[in-house]
Coordinates of N, CA and C in Angstrom, one line a residue:
Chain B
N1 N 3.3 17.4 7.1 CA 4.6 16.6 7.2 C 5.0 16.3 8.7
A2 N 4.3 16.8 9.6 CA 4.7 16.8 11.0 C 4.9 15.4 11.4
G3 N 6.2 15.0 11.8 CA 6.3 13.8 12.5 C 6.5 12.6 11.7
V4 N 6.2 12.4 10.4 CA 6.4 11.2 9.6 C 8.0 11.2 9.1
M5 N 8.7 10.3 9.5 CA 10.1 10.2 9.3 C 10.4 9.0 8.4
Q6 N 11.0 9.3 7.3 CA 11.5 8.2 6.4 C 13.1 8.2 6.3
N7 N 13.6 7.1 6.2 CA 14.9 6.9 6.0 C 15.3 5.7 5.3
P8 N 16.3 5.6 4.5 CA 17.2 6.8 4.2 C 16.5 7.9 3.3
R9 N 17.0 9.0 3.2 CA 16.5 10.0 2.2 C 16.9 9.7 0.8
H10 N 18.0 9.1 0.7 CA 18.6 8.6 -0.6 C 19.2 7.2 -0.4
L11 N 18.8 6.4 -1.5 CA 19.3 5.1 -1.3 C 19.7 4.6 -2.7
V12 N 21.0 4.1 -2.9 CA 21.5 3.7 -4.2 C 21.8 2.3 -4.0
R13 N 21.3 1.5 -5.0 CA 21.5 0.1 -5.1 C 21.8 -0.3 -6.5
R14 N 22.5 -1.4 -6.6 CA 22.8 -2.0 -7.9 C 21.7 -3.0 -8.2
R15 N 21.6 -3.3 -9.5 CA 20.6 -4.2 -9.9 C 20.8 -5.6 -9.2
G16 N 19.8 -6.1 -8.7 CA 19.8 -7.4 -8.1 C 20.0 -7.3 -6.6
Q17 N 20.3 -6.1 -6.1 CA 20.3 -6.0 -4.6 C 19.0 -5.8 -4.0
E18 N 19.0 -5.8 -2.6 CA 17.7 -5.5 -1.9 C 17.7 -4.1 -1.4
A19 N 16.5 -3.5 -1.4 CA 16.3 -2.2 -0.9 C 15.3 -2.2 0.3
R20 N 15.6 -1.6 1.4 CA 14.7 -1.5 2.5 C 14.5 0.0 2.9
L21 N 13.2 0.3 2.8 CA 12.8 1.7 3.1 C 12.0 1.7 4.3
R22 N 12.3 2.6 5.2 CA 11.7 2.7 6.6 C 10.8 3.9 6.7
C23 N 9.8 3.8 7.4 CA 8.8 4.8 7.7 C 8.4 4.8 9.2
S24 N 8.7 5.8 9.9 CA 8.1 6.0 11.2 C 7.0 6.9 11.2
P25 N 5.8 6.5 11.5 CA 4.6 7.4 11.4 C 4.6 8.4 12.5
V26 N 3.8 9.4 12.4 CA 3.5 10.3 13.4 C 3.2 9.6 14.8
K27 N 3.8 9.9 15.9 CA 3.6 9.3 17.2 C 2.1 9.1 17.5
G28 N 1.7 7.8 17.7 CA 0.3 7.6 17.9 C -0.4 7.2 16.7
H29 N 0.1 7.3 15.6 CA -0.5 6.8 14.4 C -0.4 5.3 14.2
S30 N -1.4 4.7 13.8 CA -1.3 3.2 13.6 C -1.6 2.8 12.2
H31 N -1.8 3.8 11.3 CA -2.1 3.5 9.8 C -1.1 4.1 9.0
V32 N -0.6 3.2 8.1 CA 0.4 3.7 7.2 C 0.2 3.4 5.8
Y33 N 0.5 4.3 4.8 CA 0.3 4.2 3.5 C 1.6 4.4 2.7
W34 N 1.9 3.6 1.7 CA 3.0 3.7 0.9 C 2.6 4.1 -0.6
Y35 N 3.3 5.2 -1.0 CA 3.0 5.6 -2.4 C 4.5 5.6 -3.2
R36 N 4.4 5.5 -4.5 CA 5.5 5.6 -5.4 C 5.3 6.7 -6.3
Q37 N 6.3 7.5 -6.5 CA 6.3 8.6 -7.5 C 7.4 8.6 -8.5
L38 N 7.1 8.5 -9.8 CA 8.1 8.6 -10.8 C 8.2 10.0 -11.1
P39 N 9.5 10.4 -11.7 CA 9.6 11.8 -12.0 C 8.5 12.4 -12.9
E40 N 8.2 13.6 -12.5 CA 7.1 14.3 -13.3 C 5.8 13.6 -13.3
E41 N 5.6 12.7 -12.4 CA 4.2 12.0 -12.3 C 3.6 12.2 -10.9
G42 N 2.3 11.8 -10.8 CA 1.7 11.9 -9.5 C 2.0 10.6 -8.7
L43 N 1.6 10.6 -7.4 CA 1.8 9.6 -6.6 C 0.9 8.4 -6.9
K44 N 1.5 7.2 -6.8 CA 0.7 6.0 -7.1 C 0.6 5.1 -5.8
F45 N -0.6 4.8 -5.4 CA -0.8 4.0 -4.2 C -0.2 2.6 -4.3
M46 N 0.5 2.2 -3.2 CA 1.0 0.9 -3.3 C 0.3 0.0 -2.2
V47 N 0.4 0.5 -1.0 CA -0.2 -0.5 0.0 C -0.5 0.4 1.3
Y48 N -1.6 -0.2 2.0 CA -2.1 0.4 3.2 C -2.0 -0.6 4.3
L49 N -1.4 -0.2 5.4 CA -1.1 -1.2 6.5 C -1.6 -0.6 7.8
Q50 N -2.2 -1.4 8.7 CA -2.4 -1.1 10.1 C -1.4 -2.0 10.9
K51 N -1.2 -1.6 12.1 CA -0.3 -2.4 12.8 C -0.5 -3.9 12.8
E52 N 0.6 -4.6 12.2 CA 0.6 -5.9 12.0 C -0.3 -6.5 11.0
N53 N -1.1 -5.7 10.2 CA -2.0 -6.1 9.2 C -1.8 -5.3 7.9
I54 N -2.0 -6.0 6.8 CA -2.1 -5.4 5.5 C -3.5 -5.2 5.2
I55 N -4.0 -4.0 5.0 CA -5.4 -3.7 4.8 C -5.7 -3.7 3.2
D56 N -4.8 -3.1 2.4 CA -5.1 -3.0 1.0 C -3.7 -3.0 0.3
E57 N -3.4 -4.0 -0.5 CA -2.2 -4.0 -1.1 C -2.4 -4.1 -2.7
S58 N -3.4 -3.4 -3.1 CA -3.8 -3.6 -4.5 C -2.9 -2.8 -5.5
G59 N -1.9 -2.0 -4.9 CA -1.0 -1.2 -5.7 C 0.3 -1.9 -5.7
M60 N 0.5 -3.0 -5.0 CA 1.9 -3.5 -4.9 C 2.1 -4.5 -6.1
P61 N 3.3 -4.4 -6.7 CA 3.6 -5.4 -7.7 C 3.6 -6.8 -7.0
K62 N 3.2 -7.8 -7.8 CA 3.0 -9.2 -7.3 C 4.3 -9.8 -6.8
E63 N 5.4 -9.4 -7.5 CA 6.7 -10.0 -7.1 C 7.7 -9.0 -6.6
R64 N 8.6 -9.4 -5.8 CA 9.8 -8.7 -5.3 C 9.4 -7.6 -4.3
F65 N 8.1 -7.1 -4.2 CA 7.8 -6.1 -3.3 C 7.0 -6.6 -2.1
S66 N 7.4 -6.1 -0.8 CA 6.6 -6.7 0.3 C 6.7 -5.4 1.3
A67 N 5.7 -5.4 2.2 CA 5.6 -4.4 3.2 C 5.1 -5.0 4.4
E68 N 5.6 -4.3 5.5 CA 5.2 -4.7 6.9 C 5.1 -3.6 7.8
F69 N 4.3 -3.7 8.8 CA 4.2 -2.6 9.9 C 4.0 -3.5 11.2
P70 N 5.1 -3.8 11.8 CA 5.1 -4.6 13.0 C 4.5 -3.8 14.2
K71 N 4.3 -4.6 15.2 CA 3.7 -4.0 16.4 C 4.7 -2.9 17.1
E72 N 6.0 -3.3 17.0 CA 7.0 -2.3 17.5 C 7.8 -2.0 16.3
G73 N 8.2 -0.7 16.1 CA 9.1 -0.3 15.1 C 8.5 0.4 13.9
P74 N 9.3 0.7 12.9 CA 8.8 1.4 11.8 C 8.2 0.4 10.8
S75 N 7.4 1.0 9.8 CA 6.9 0.2 8.7 C 8.1 0.1 7.7
I76 N 8.2 -1.0 7.1 CA 9.3 -1.3 6.1 C 8.7 -1.7 4.7
L77 N 9.2 -1.1 3.7 CA 9.0 -1.5 2.4 C 10.2 -2.1 1.8
R78 N 10.0 -3.4 1.4 CA 11.2 -4.1 1.0 C 11.1 -4.4 -0.5
I79 N 12.1 -4.2 -1.2 CA 12.1 -4.6 -2.7 C 13.3 -5.5 -2.9
Q80 N 13.1 -6.6 -3.4 CA 14.1 -7.7 -3.6 C 14.5 -7.6 -5.0
Q81 N 15.7 -7.8 -5.2 CA 16.3 -8.0 -6.6 C 15.9 -6.7 -7.4
V82 N 16.3 -5.6 -7.1 CA 15.9 -4.3 -7.6 C 16.3 -4.3 -9.1
V83 N 15.5 -3.6 -9.9 CA 15.8 -3.4 -11.4 C 15.7 -1.9 -11.5
R84 N 16.2 -1.4 -12.7 CA 16.3 0.0 -12.9 C 14.9 0.7 -12.9
G85 N 13.9 0.0 -13.3 CA 12.5 0.5 -13.2 C 11.9 0.8 -11.9
D86 N 12.7 0.3 -10.8 CA 12.3 0.5 -9.4 C 12.7 2.0 -9.0
S87 N 13.5 2.6 -9.8 CA 14.0 3.9 -9.4 C 12.9 4.8 -9.3
A88 N 12.7 5.5 -8.2 CA 11.5 6.3 -7.9 C 11.6 6.9 -6.5
A89 N 10.8 7.9 -6.3 CA 10.6 8.3 -4.8 C 9.5 7.6 -4.2
Y90 N 9.8 7.1 -3.0 CA 8.8 6.4 -2.3 C 8.4 7.2 -1.0
F91 N 7.1 7.5 -0.9 CA 6.6 8.3 0.2 C 5.7 7.5 1.0
C92 N 5.8 7.7 2.3 CA 5.0 7.2 3.3 C 4.1 8.2 3.9
A93 N 2.8 7.8 4.2 CA 1.9 8.8 4.9 C 1.3 8.0 6.1
S94 N 0.8 8.7 7.1 CA 0.2 8.0 8.3 C -1.1 8.7 8.6
S95 N -1.9 8.0 9.3 CA -3.1 8.6 10.0 C -3.3 8.0 11.3
Q96 N -4.1 8.5 12.1 CA -4.1 8.0 13.5 C -5.1 6.7 13.6
Q97 N -6.3 6.9 13.1 CA -7.2 5.8 13.2 C -7.7 5.2 12.0
G98 N -7.3 5.8 10.8 CA -7.7 5.3 9.5 C -9.2 5.6 9.2
T99 N -9.8 6.6 9.9 CA -11.1 7.0 9.6 C -11.2 8.0 8.5
R100 N -12.3 8.1 7.8 CA -12.4 8.9 6.6 C -12.4 10.3 6.8
D101 N -12.4 10.8 8.1 CA -12.3 12.2 8.4 C -10.9 12.7 8.6
E102 N -10.0 11.8 8.6 CA -8.7 12.2 8.9 C -7.8 12.6 7.7
K103 N -6.9 13.5 8.0 CA -6.0 13.9 6.9 C -4.7 13.0 6.9
L104 N -4.1 12.8 5.8 CA -2.9 12.1 5.7 C -1.7 13.0 5.8
F105 N -0.7 12.6 6.6 CA 0.6 13.4 6.8 C 1.6 12.6 6.0
F106 N 2.3 13.2 5.2 CA 3.3 12.6 4.4 C 4.8 12.9 4.9
G107 N 5.7 11.9 4.7 CA 7.0 12.1 4.9 C 7.7 12.7 3.8
S108 N 9.0 13.0 3.9 CA 9.8 13.6 2.8 C 10.2 12.7 1.8
G109 N 9.9 11.3 2.0 CA 10.3 10.4 0.9 C 11.7 9.8 1.0
T110 N 11.7 8.7 0.3 CA 13.1 8.1 0.0 C 13.3 8.0 -1.5
Q111 N 14.3 8.6 -2.0 CA 14.7 8.6 -3.3 C 15.5 7.3 -3.7
L112 N 15.0 6.3 -4.4 CA 15.8 5.1 -4.7 C 16.3 5.2 -6.1
S113 N 17.6 5.1 -6.2 CA 18.3 5.0 -7.6 C 18.9 3.6 -7.6
V114 N 18.6 2.9 -8.8 CA 19.1 1.7 -9.1 C 20.0 1.8 -10.3
L115 N 21.3 1.4 -10.0 CA 22.4 1.6 -11.0 C 22.4 0.4 -12.0
Chain L
G1 N -10.4 2.5 -15.5 CA -10.3 2.4 -14.2 C -10.5 3.9 -13.6
E2 N -10.2 4.0 -12.2 CA -10.4 5.3 -11.6 C -9.2 6.1 -12.2
S3 N -9.3 7.4 -12.3 CA -8.2 8.2 -12.7 C -8.5 9.6 -12.3
V4 N -7.6 10.3 -12.0 CA -7.7 11.8 -11.8 C -6.7 12.5 -12.6
G5 N -7.0 13.5 -13.4 CA -6.1 14.1 -14.3 C -6.1 15.6 -14.3
L6 N -5.2 16.2 -14.9 CA -5.1 17.6 -14.9 C -5.0 18.1 -16.3
H7 N -5.7 19.3 -16.6 CA -5.6 19.9 -17.9 C -4.3 20.5 -18.3
L8 N -3.7 21.3 -17.3 CA -2.5 22.1 -17.7 C -1.2 21.5 -16.9
P9 N -0.2 21.0 -17.6 CA 0.9 20.5 -16.9 C 1.8 21.6 -16.3
T10 N 1.9 22.8 -16.9 CA 2.6 24.0 -16.3 C 1.9 25.2 -16.4
L11 N 2.0 26.0 -15.3 CA 1.3 27.3 -15.3 C 2.3 28.3 -14.8
S12 N 2.5 29.3 -15.7 CA 3.4 30.4 -15.3 C 2.5 31.6 -15.0
V13 N 2.8 32.2 -13.8 CA 2.0 33.3 -13.4 C 2.8 34.4 -12.8
Q14 N 2.4 35.6 -12.9 CA 3.1 36.8 -12.5 C 2.8 36.9 -11.0
E15 N 3.9 37.2 -10.3 CA 3.7 37.4 -8.9 C 2.6 38.5 -8.6
G16 N 1.7 38.2 -7.7 CA 0.7 39.1 -7.3 C -0.6 38.7 -8.1
D17 N -0.5 38.0 -9.2 CA -1.7 37.6 -9.9 C -2.3 36.4 -9.2
N18 N -3.6 36.1 -9.7 CA -4.3 34.9 -9.2 C -3.9 33.7 -10.0
S19 N -3.9 32.5 -9.4 CA -3.6 31.4 -10.1 C -4.8 30.3 -10.1
I20 N -5.1 29.7 -11.2 CA -6.2 28.7 -11.1 C -5.7 27.4 -11.7
I21 N -5.8 26.4 -11.0 CA -5.2 25.0 -11.3 C -6.5 24.2 -11.5
N22 N -6.5 23.4 -12.5 CA -7.7 22.6 -12.8 C -7.4 21.1 -12.6
C23 N -8.4 20.4 -12.4 CA -8.3 18.9 -12.3 C -9.6 18.3 -12.6
A24 N -9.5 17.2 -13.5 CA -10.7 16.4 -13.8 C -10.7 15.0 -13.2
Y25 N -11.7 14.5 -12.7 CA -11.7 13.2 -12.2 C -12.7 12.4 -12.9
S26 N -12.6 11.1 -12.8 CA -13.4 10.2 -13.5 C -14.4 9.4 -12.6
N27 N -14.0 9.3 -11.3 CA -14.8 8.4 -10.5 C -15.9 9.2 -9.8
S28 N -17.1 9.0 -10.3 CA -18.3 9.7 -9.8 C -18.6 9.3 -8.3
A29 N -18.1 8.2 -7.9 CA -18.3 7.8 -6.5 C -17.4 8.3 -5.5
S30 N -16.5 9.3 -5.9 CA -15.6 9.9 -5.0 C -16.3 10.9 -4.1
D31 N -15.9 10.8 -2.8 CA -16.7 11.7 -1.9 C -15.8 12.7 -1.1
Y32 N -14.5 12.7 -1.5 CA -13.6 13.6 -0.8 C -12.5 14.0 -1.7
F33 N -12.1 15.3 -1.7 CA -11.1 15.7 -2.7 C -10.1 16.6 -1.9
I34 N -8.8 16.5 -2.3 CA -7.8 17.2 -1.6 C -6.8 17.8 -2.5
W35 N -6.3 19.0 -2.2 CA -5.2 19.6 -3.0 C -3.9 19.6 -2.1
Y36 N -2.8 19.0 -2.8 CA -1.5 19.0 -2.2 C -0.6 19.8 -2.9
K37 N 0.4 20.3 -2.2 CA 1.5 21.1 -2.8 C 2.8 20.3 -2.5
Q38 N 3.6 20.2 -3.6 CA 4.8 19.5 -3.4 C 6.0 20.3 -3.9
E39 N 6.9 20.6 -3.0 CA 8.1 21.4 -3.4 C 9.2 20.4 -3.7
S40 N 10.1 20.8 -4.4 CA 11.3 19.9 -4.8 C 12.0 19.2 -3.7
G41 N 12.0 17.9 -3.8 CA 12.6 17.1 -2.7 C 11.9 16.8 -1.4
K42 N 10.6 17.3 -1.5 CA 9.8 17.1 -0.3 C 8.6 16.3 -0.6
G43 N 7.9 15.9 0.5 CA 6.6 15.2 0.4 C 5.5 16.1 0.2
P44 N 4.3 15.6 -0.3 CA 3.1 16.4 -0.4 C 2.7 17.1 0.9
Q45 N 2.3 18.2 0.7 CA 1.9 19.2 1.9 C 0.4 19.4 1.6
F46 N -0.4 19.2 2.6 CA -1.9 19.4 2.5 C -2.1 20.9 2.4
I47 N -3.1 21.3 1.4 CA -3.5 22.7 1.2 C -4.8 22.9 1.7
I48 N -5.8 22.1 1.0 CA -7.2 22.3 1.4 C -8.0 21.2 0.9
D49 N -9.2 20.9 1.5 CA -9.9 19.7 1.1 C -11.4 20.1 1.0
I50 N -12.1 19.3 0.4 CA -13.6 19.5 0.1 C -14.3 18.2 0.0
R51 N -15.4 18.2 0.6 CA -16.2 17.0 0.5 C -17.3 17.1 -0.6
S52 N -17.8 16.0 -1.0 CA -18.6 16.0 -2.2 C -20.0 16.7 -1.9
N53 N -20.4 16.9 -0.7 CA -21.6 17.6 -0.4 C -21.5 19.2 -0.5
M54 N -20.2 19.6 -0.8 CA -20.0 21.1 -0.9 C -19.5 21.4 -2.4
D55 N -19.6 22.7 -2.7 CA -19.2 23.1 -4.0 C -18.0 24.1 -3.9
K56 N -17.8 24.7 -2.7 CA -16.8 25.6 -2.6 C -16.4 25.6 -1.1
R57 N -14.9 25.9 -1.0 CA -14.4 26.0 0.3 C -13.3 26.9 0.2
Q58 N -13.1 27.8 1.2 CA -12.1 28.7 1.2 C -11.1 28.6 2.4
G59 N -9.8 28.9 2.1 CA -8.9 28.8 3.2 C -8.0 30.2 3.0
Q60 N -6.9 30.1 3.7 CA -6.1 31.4 3.5 C -5.5 31.5 2.2
R61 N -5.9 32.4 1.4 CA -5.5 32.8 0.0 C -5.9 31.6 -1.0
V62 N -6.4 30.6 -0.6 CA -6.9 29.5 -1.5 C -8.3 29.2 -1.4
T63 N -8.9 28.9 -2.6 CA -10.3 28.5 -2.7 C -10.3 27.2 -3.5
V64 N -11.1 26.2 -3.1 CA -11.3 25.0 -3.9 C -12.8 25.0 -4.3
L65 N -12.9 24.7 -5.7 CA -14.3 24.8 -6.2 C -14.5 23.3 -6.8
L66 N -15.7 22.7 -6.6 CA -16.0 21.4 -7.0 C -17.2 21.5 -7.9
N67 N -17.1 20.9 -9.0 CA -18.4 20.8 -10.0 C -18.6 19.4 -10.2
K68 N -19.6 18.8 -9.5 CA -19.8 17.4 -9.6 C -20.5 17.0 -10.9
T69 N -21.2 18.0 -11.5 CA -21.8 17.7 -12.8 C -20.8 17.3 -13.9
V70 N -19.8 18.1 -13.9 CA -18.8 17.8 -14.9 C -17.6 17.2 -14.4
K71 N -17.5 16.8 -13.1 CA -16.4 16.2 -12.4 C -15.1 16.9 -12.6
H72 N -15.2 18.1 -12.1 CA -14.1 19.0 -12.2 C -13.8 19.8 -10.9
L73 N -12.5 19.8 -10.6 CA -12.1 20.4 -9.3 C -11.0 21.5 -9.7
S74 N -11.1 22.6 -9.0 CA -10.1 23.6 -9.2 C -9.6 24.2 -7.9
L75 N -8.4 24.7 -8.0 CA -7.7 25.3 -6.9 C -7.3 26.9 -7.4
Q76 N -7.8 27.8 -6.6 CA -7.6 29.1 -6.8 C -6.6 29.7 -5.8
I77 N -5.5 30.3 -6.2 CA -4.6 30.8 -5.3 C -4.6 32.4 -5.5
A78 N -4.9 33.1 -4.5 CA -5.0 34.6 -4.7 C -3.6 35.2 -4.4
A79 N -3.3 36.2 -5.2 CA -2.1 37.0 -5.0 C -0.9 36.1 -4.9
T80 N -0.6 35.4 -5.9 CA 0.5 34.4 -6.0 C 1.8 34.9 -5.6
Q81 N 2.5 34.2 -4.8 CA 3.7 34.6 -4.3 C 4.8 33.6 -4.8
P82 N 6.1 34.0 -4.7 CA 7.2 33.2 -5.2 C 7.3 31.9 -4.4
G83 N 6.9 31.9 -3.1 CA 6.8 30.7 -2.3 C 5.7 29.7 -2.8
D84 N 4.9 30.1 -3.6 CA 3.8 29.2 -4.2 C 4.3 28.4 -5.3
S85 N 5.6 28.7 -5.8 CA 6.1 27.8 -6.9 C 6.3 26.4 -6.4
A86 N 5.7 25.5 -7.0 CA 5.7 24.1 -6.6 C 4.9 23.3 -7.7
V87 N 4.8 22.0 -7.4 CA 3.9 21.2 -8.1 C 2.6 20.9 -7.3
Y88 N 1.5 21.1 -7.9 CA 0.2 21.0 -7.2 C -0.5 19.7 -7.7
F89 N -1.0 18.9 -6.7 CA -1.7 17.7 -7.1 C -3.1 17.7 -6.5
C90 N -4.1 17.2 -7.3 CA -5.3 17.0 -6.7 C -5.4 15.5 -6.4
A91 N -6.2 15.1 -5.5 CA -6.4 13.8 -5.1 C -7.8 13.5 -4.7
E92 N -8.2 12.3 -4.9 CA -9.6 12.0 -4.6 C -9.7 10.6 -3.8
R93 N -10.7 10.5 -3.1 CA -11.0 9.2 -2.4 C -12.4 8.7 -2.7
G94 N -12.4 7.5 -3.2 CA -13.6 6.8 -3.5 C -14.4 6.5 -2.3
V95 N -15.7 6.3 -2.4 CA -16.5 5.9 -1.3 C -16.2 4.5 -0.8
K96 N -15.7 3.7 -1.7 CA -15.4 2.3 -1.3 C -13.9 2.1 -1.0
A97 N -13.1 3.2 -1.0 CA -11.7 3.1 -0.7 C -11.4 2.8 0.7
A98 N -10.5 1.9 1.0 CA -10.1 1.5 2.4 C -9.5 2.7 3.0
G99 N -9.9 3.0 4.3 CA -9.3 4.0 5.1 C -9.2 5.4 4.4
N100 N -8.0 5.9 4.3 CA -7.8 7.2 3.6 C -7.0 7.0 2.3
K101 N -7.1 5.9 1.6 CA -6.5 5.6 0.3 C -6.8 6.6 -0.6
L102 N -5.9 7.3 -1.2 CA -6.1 8.4 -2.2 C -5.5 8.1 -3.6
T103 N -6.3 8.6 -4.6 CA -5.8 8.5 -5.9 C -5.4 9.9 -6.4
F104 N -4.1 10.0 -6.8 CA -3.5 11.3 -7.2 C -3.7 11.6 -8.7
G105 N -3.8 12.8 -9.0 CA -3.6 13.3 -10.4 C -2.2 13.4 -10.8
G106 N -1.9 13.9 -12.0 CA -0.6 13.9 -12.5 C 0.2 15.1 -12.2
G107 N -0.4 16.1 -11.6 CA 0.3 17.3 -11.2 C 0.3 18.5 -12.1
T108 N 0.4 19.7 -11.6 CA 0.6 20.9 -12.4 C 1.7 21.6 -11.7
R109 N 2.7 22.0 -12.6 CA 3.8 22.9 -12.0 C 3.4 24.3 -12.2
V110 N 3.5 25.0 -11.0 CA 3.3 26.4 -11.1 C 4.6 27.2 -10.9
L111 N 4.9 28.0 -11.8 CA 6.1 28.9 -11.8 C 5.7 30.4 -11.6
V112 N 6.1 30.9 -10.6 CA 5.8 32.4 -10.3 C 6.9 33.2 -10.7
K113 N 6.6 34.1 -11.6 CA 7.6 35.0 -12.2 C 7.6 36.4 -11.4
P114 N 8.7 36.8 -10.9 CA 8.8 38.0 -10.2 C 8.5 39.3 -10.9

């Protein structure tokens, strides 16, 4: 978990609002992965980004969800017009070079609650 | 599609005993497997990993066993302690997966009784 910072830790939104989740990777890491976790379930892959590029978004819902990792600043997972089914814990992980020998470091997550 | 699953959703173990957590995977093309520990309100924490060219790897109090013939992975925790109470996930990476994209299993909750 060293160094991956996610904020906010808890986010409450009403249906129809927008949710923005931020992830600052370990310093020097340029690869970020977003996962979603429903209660009592495992983590589900959403998207894999490298600086300014989306590498794999096969786990992202086709509508309302988007992610970015700009050259400067944190990675952002954006959920538009949230619905109750979006309530979950969202975790971010990072790696330095994206090579297959690297371990992933996870943040503590953002718990999104949609009222 | 690809999936990683667990046999036992909850495991109760007496403090000091050994714990064994099992995991089945379906993707025969996976080349890397990891066990994570997740405590309440926290992110997954790396425990131990193993590559597909190995069948056993040991760490501090933990051992991972890989049986590729039956696509089975297990985590053994020796002398289980109260601090081991958590949910444990296995995860796998397919050879064609981008970067370090991982597929997680459903998790096993370990409860350590004093």
